[in-house]
mmCIF file of C-alpha atoms and ligand atoms in Angstrom:
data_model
loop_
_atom_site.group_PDB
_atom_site.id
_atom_site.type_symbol
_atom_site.label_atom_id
_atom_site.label_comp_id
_atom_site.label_asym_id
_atom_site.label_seq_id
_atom_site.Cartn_x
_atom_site.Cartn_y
_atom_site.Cartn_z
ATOM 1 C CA UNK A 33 81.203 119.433 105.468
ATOM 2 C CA UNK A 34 80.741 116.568 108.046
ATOM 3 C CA UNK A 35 79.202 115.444 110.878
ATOM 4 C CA UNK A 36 81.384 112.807 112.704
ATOM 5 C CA UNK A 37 79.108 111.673 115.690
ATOM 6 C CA UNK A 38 75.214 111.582 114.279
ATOM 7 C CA UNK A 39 72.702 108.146 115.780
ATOM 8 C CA UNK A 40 71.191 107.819 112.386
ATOM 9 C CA UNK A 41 68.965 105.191 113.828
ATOM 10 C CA UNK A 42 67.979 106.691 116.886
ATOM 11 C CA UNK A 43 65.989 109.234 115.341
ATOM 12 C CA UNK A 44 62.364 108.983 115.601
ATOM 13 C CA UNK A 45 61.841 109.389 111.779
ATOM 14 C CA UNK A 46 64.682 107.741 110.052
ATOM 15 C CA UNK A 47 63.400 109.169 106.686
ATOM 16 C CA UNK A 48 63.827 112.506 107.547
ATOM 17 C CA UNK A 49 67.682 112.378 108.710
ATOM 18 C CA UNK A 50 68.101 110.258 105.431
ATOM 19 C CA UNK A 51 66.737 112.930 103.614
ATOM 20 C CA UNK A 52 68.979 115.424 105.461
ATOM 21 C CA UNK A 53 71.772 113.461 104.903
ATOM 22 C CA UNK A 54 71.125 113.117 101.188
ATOM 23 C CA UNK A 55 70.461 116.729 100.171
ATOM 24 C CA UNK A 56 73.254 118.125 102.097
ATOM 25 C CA UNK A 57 75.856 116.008 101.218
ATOM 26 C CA UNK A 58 77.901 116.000 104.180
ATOM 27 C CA UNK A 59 79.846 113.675 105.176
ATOM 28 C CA UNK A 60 78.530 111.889 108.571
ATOM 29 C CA UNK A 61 79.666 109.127 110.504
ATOM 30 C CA UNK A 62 76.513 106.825 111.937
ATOM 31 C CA UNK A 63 77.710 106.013 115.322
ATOM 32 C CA UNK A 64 76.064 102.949 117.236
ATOM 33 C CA UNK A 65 75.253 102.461 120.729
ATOM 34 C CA UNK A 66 75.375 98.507 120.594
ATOM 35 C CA UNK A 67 76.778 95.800 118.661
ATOM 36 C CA UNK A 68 73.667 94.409 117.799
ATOM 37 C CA UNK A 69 72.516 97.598 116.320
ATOM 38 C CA UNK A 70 75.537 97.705 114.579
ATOM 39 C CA UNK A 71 73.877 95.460 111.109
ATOM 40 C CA UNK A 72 70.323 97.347 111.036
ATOM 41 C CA UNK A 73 72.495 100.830 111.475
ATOM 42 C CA UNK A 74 74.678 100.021 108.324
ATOM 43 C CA UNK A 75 71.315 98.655 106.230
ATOM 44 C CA UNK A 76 69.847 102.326 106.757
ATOM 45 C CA UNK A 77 72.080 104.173 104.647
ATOM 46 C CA UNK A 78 73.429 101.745 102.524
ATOM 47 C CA UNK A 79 71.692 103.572 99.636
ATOM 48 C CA UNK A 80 73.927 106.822 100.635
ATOM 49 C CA UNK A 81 78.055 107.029 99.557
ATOM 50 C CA UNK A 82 78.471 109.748 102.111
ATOM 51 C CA UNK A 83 77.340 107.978 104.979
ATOM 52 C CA UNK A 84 79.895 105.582 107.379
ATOM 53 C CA UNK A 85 78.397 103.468 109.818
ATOM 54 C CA UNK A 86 80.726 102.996 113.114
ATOM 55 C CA UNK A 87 80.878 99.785 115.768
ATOM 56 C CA UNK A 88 80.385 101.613 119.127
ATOM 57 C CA UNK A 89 79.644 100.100 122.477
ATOM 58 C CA UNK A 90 78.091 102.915 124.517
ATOM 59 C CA UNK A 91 79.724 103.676 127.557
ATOM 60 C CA UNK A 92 76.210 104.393 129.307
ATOM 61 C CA UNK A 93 75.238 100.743 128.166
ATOM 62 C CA UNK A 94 78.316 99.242 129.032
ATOM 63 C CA UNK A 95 76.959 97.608 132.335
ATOM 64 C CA UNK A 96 74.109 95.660 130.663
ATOM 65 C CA UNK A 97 75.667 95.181 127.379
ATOM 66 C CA UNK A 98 79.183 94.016 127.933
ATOM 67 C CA UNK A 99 77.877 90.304 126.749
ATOM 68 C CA UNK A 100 78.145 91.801 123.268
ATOM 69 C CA UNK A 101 82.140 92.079 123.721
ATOM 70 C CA UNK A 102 82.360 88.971 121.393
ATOM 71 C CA UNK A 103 79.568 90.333 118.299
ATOM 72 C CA UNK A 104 81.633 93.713 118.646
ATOM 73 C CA UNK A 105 84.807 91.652 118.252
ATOM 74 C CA UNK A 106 83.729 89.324 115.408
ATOM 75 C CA UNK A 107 82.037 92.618 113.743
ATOM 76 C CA UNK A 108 85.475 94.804 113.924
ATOM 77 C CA UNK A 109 87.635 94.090 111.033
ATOM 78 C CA UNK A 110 84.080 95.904 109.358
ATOM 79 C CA UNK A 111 84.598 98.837 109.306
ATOM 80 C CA UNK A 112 87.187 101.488 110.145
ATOM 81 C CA UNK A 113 84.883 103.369 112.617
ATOM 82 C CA UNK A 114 84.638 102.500 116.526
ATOM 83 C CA UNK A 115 81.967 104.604 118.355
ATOM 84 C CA UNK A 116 80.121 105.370 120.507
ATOM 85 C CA UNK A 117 82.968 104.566 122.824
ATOM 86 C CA UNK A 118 84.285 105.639 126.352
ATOM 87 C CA UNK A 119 83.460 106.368 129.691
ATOM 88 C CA UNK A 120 80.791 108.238 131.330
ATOM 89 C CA UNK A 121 81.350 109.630 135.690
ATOM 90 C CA UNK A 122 78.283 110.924 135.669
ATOM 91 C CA UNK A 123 75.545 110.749 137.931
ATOM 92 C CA UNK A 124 73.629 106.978 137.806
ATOM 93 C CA UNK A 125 76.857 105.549 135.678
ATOM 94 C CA UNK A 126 79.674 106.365 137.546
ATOM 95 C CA UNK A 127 78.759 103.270 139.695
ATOM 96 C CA UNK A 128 79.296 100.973 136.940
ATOM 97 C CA UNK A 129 83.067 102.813 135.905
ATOM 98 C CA UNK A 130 84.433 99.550 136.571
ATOM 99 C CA UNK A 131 82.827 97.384 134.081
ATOM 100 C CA UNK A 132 83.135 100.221 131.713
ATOM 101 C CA UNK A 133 86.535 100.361 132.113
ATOM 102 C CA UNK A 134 86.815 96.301 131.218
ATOM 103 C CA UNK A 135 84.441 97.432 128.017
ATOM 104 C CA UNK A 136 86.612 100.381 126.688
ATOM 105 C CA UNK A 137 89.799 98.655 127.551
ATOM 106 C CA UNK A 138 88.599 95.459 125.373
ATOM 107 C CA UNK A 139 87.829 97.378 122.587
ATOM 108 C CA UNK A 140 91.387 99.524 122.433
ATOM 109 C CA UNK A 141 93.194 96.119 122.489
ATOM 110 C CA UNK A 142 90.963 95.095 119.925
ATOM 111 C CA UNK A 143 91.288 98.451 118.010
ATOM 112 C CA UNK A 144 95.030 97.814 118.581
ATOM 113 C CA UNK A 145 95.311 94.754 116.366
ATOM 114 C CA UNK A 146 94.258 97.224 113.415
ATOM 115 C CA UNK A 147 96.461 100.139 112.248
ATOM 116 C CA UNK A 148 93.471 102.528 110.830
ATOM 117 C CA UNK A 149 91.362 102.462 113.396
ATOM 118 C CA UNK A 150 88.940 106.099 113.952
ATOM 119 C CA UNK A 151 87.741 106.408 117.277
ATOM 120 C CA UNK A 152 84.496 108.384 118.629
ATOM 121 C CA UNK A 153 84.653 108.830 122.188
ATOM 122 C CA UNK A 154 82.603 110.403 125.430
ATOM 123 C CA UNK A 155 84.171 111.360 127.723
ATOM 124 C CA UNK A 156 81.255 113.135 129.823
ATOM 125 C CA UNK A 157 83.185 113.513 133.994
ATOM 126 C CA UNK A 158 85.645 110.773 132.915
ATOM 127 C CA UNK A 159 88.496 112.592 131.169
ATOM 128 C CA UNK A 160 91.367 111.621 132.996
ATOM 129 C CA UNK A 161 90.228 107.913 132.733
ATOM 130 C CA UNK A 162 89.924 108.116 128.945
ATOM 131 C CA UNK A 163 93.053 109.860 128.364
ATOM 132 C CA UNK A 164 94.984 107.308 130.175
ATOM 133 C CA UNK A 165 93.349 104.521 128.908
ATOM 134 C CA UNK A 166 93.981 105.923 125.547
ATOM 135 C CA UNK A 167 97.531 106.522 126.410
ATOM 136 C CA UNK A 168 97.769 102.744 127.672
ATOM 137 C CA UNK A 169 96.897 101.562 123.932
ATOM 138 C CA UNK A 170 98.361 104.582 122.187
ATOM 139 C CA UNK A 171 97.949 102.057 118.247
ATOM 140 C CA UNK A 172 94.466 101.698 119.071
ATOM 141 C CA UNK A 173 93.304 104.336 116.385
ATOM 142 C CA UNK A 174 93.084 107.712 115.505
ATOM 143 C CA UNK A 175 90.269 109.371 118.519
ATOM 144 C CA UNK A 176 87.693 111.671 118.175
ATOM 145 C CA UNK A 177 86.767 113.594 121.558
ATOM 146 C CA UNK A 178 83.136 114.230 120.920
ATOM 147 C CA UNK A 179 81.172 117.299 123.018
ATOM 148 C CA UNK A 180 84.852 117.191 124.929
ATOM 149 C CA UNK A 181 84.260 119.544 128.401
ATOM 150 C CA UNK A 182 87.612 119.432 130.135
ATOM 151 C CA UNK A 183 90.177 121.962 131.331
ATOM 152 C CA UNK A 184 92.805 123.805 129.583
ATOM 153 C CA UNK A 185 95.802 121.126 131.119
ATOM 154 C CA UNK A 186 93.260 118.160 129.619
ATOM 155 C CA UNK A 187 93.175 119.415 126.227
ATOM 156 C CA UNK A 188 96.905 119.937 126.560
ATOM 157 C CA UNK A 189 97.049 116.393 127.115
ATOM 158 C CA UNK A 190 94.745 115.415 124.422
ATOM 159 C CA UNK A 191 96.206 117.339 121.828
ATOM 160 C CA UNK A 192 99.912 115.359 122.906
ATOM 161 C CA UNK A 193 97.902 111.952 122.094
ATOM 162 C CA UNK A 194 96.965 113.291 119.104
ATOM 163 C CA UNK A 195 92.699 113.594 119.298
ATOM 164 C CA UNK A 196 90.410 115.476 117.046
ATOM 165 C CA UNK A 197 87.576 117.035 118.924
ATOM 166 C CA UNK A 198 84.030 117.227 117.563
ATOM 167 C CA UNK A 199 81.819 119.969 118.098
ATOM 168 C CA UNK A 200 78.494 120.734 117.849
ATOM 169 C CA UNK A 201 75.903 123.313 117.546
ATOM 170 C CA UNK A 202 74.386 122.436 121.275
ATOM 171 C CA UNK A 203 78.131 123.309 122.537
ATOM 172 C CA UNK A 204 77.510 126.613 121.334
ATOM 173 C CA UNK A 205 74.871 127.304 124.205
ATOM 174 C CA UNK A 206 77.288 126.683 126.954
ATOM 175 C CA UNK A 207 79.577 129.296 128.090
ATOM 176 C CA UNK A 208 82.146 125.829 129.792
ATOM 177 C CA UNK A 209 81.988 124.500 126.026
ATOM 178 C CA UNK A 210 83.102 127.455 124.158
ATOM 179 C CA UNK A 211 85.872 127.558 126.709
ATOM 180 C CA UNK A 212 87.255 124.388 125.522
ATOM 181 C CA UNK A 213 86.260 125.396 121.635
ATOM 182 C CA UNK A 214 88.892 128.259 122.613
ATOM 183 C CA UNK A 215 91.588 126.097 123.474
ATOM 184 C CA UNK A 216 91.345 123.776 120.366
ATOM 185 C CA UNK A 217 94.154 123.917 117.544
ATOM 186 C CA UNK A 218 92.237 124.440 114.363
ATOM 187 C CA UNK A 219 93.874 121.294 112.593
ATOM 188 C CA UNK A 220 92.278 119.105 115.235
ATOM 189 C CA UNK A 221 88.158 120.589 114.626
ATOM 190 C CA UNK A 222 85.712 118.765 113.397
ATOM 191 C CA UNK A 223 82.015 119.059 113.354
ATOM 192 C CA UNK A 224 79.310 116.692 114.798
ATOM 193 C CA UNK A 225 75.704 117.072 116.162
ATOM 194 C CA UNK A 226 75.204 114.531 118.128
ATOM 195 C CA UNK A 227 71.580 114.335 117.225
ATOM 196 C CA UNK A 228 69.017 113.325 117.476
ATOM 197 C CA UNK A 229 70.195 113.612 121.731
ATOM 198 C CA UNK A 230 71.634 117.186 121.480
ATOM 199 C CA UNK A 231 69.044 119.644 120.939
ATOM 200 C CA UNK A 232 69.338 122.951 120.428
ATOM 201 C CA UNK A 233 66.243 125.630 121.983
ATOM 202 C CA UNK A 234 64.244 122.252 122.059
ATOM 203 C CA UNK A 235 64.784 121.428 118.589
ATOM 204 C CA UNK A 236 66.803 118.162 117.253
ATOM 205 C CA UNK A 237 70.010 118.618 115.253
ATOM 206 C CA UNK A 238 70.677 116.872 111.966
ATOM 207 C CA UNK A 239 73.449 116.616 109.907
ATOM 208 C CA UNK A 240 72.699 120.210 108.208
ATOM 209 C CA UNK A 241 72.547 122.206 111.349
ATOM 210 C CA UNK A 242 76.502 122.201 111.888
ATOM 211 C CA UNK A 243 76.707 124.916 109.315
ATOM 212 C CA UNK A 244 76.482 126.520 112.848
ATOM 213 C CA UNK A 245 79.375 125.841 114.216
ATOM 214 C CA UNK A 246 80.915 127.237 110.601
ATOM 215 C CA UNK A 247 79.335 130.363 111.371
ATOM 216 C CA UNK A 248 80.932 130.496 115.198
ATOM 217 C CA UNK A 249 84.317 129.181 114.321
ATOM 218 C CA UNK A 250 84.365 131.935 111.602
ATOM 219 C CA UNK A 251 83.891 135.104 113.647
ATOM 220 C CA UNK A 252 86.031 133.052 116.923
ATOM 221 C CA UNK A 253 89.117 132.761 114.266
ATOM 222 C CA UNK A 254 88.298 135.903 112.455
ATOM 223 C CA UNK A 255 88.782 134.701 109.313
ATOM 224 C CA UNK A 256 85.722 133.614 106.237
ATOM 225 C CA UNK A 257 83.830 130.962 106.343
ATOM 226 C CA UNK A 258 85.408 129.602 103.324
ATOM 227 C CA UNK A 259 88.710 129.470 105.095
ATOM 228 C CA UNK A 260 86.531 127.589 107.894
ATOM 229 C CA UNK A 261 85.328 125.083 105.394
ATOM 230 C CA UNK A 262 88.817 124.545 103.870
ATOM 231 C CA UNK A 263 90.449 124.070 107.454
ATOM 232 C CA UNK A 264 87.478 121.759 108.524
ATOM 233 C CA UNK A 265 87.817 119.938 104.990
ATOM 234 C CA UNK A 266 91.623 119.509 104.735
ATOM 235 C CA UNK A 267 90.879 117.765 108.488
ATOM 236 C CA UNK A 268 88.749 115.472 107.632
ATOM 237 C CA UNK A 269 90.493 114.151 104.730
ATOM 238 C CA UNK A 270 93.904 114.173 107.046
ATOM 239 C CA UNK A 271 91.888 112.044 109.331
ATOM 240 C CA UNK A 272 90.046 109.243 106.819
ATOM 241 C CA UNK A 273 93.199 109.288 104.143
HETATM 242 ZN ZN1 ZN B 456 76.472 110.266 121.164
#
């Protein structure tokens, strides 16, 4: 199993989502917020073969940050994994969508001089912007809509460009999420948690906790849980082969 959008080192005891990480085996991709967090990130679980640490340049961060353009460009040939990317409308960012814009933009030309680029991506009241933008560089990478709230005509679109979508357990609380869970081909799931940002009752998701989402996706498809985990599984391995 996997969880494809987890801040590893934004949790406030890295031992224990180590020790999560470690005993369930799951595959999990480390996303970053900055470039300069991109070194420390990777040092945390260098000890762990299931663990991928990803470049991101958070879209929330992209106003104060965008000096780090050039560390995120000399760090990219790295790794295979860009995230925490995109573009956030919300309330107290949506003034700085322009310098976001320059930020996400910069890093799908970048992306665009690789051919195996995998893409994390929020898209929080910003949809349309992301799914052009993604359209404008359409060999920047493979992308991953993470905790993806948009309308049925969005995910249309989405699907066309050819995103995954991550979900997560917190989705499961929201009546406008499971909406857009509904609307999802099965080939293009995944699993993430978010954590430790997306809590669920209160309580911080790790890597283990998207056994969840198993659970919902089982009794939503009507079909086992082992044909869950072989769906999720034969995704995954489409996606990173
Ligand atoms: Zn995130």
């Amino acid at each position: 199993m996997m969880d494809m959008h987890c801040h590893v080192d934004l949790y406030p005891d890295h031992d224990v989502v180590l020790k999560n990480i470690e005993t369930s085996g799951f595959y999990v991709l480390s996303v970053t917020t900055v470039p300069s967090a991109y070194g420390g990130t990777k040092k945390l679980t260098e000890n762990l073969n299931n663990c991928r640490t990803a470049l991101g340049l958070h879209p929330q961060l992209a106003h104060m940050r965008s000096n780090e353009l050039p560390l995120f460009d000399s760090l990219c040939s790295e790794t295979r994994y860009i995230g925490e990317i995109g573009l956030d409308g919300s309330k107290g960012y949506a003034d700085h969508i322009e310098v976001q814009k320059v930020v996400f933009e910069h890093i799908l030309a970048k992306c665009s001089e690789y051919t195996d680029k995998v893409l994390t991506i929020h898209s929080l009241n910003a949809v349309d912007a992301v799914l052009e933008l993604l359209n404008t560089y359409p060999d920047a990478g493979t992308p991953i809509l993470h905790w993806f709230l948009a309308t049925k005509k969005q995910v249309e679109k989405a699907i066309v460009r050819g995103c995954y979508f991550s979900v997560g357990p917190a989705m499961l609380h929201s009546n406008r999420a499971k909406k857009v869970i509904s609307w999802l081909p099965r080939e293009r799931v995944l699993l993430e948690t978010d954590g430790p940002f997306a809590k669920v009752k209160g309580q911080i998701q790790f890597p283990s906790d998207v056994e969840a989402v198993v659970d919902y996706l089982a009794e939503f498809w009507g079909i086992p849980i082992s044909d869950v985990n072989t769906t999720l599984r034969t995704n995954l391995k489409l996606l990173v082969s």
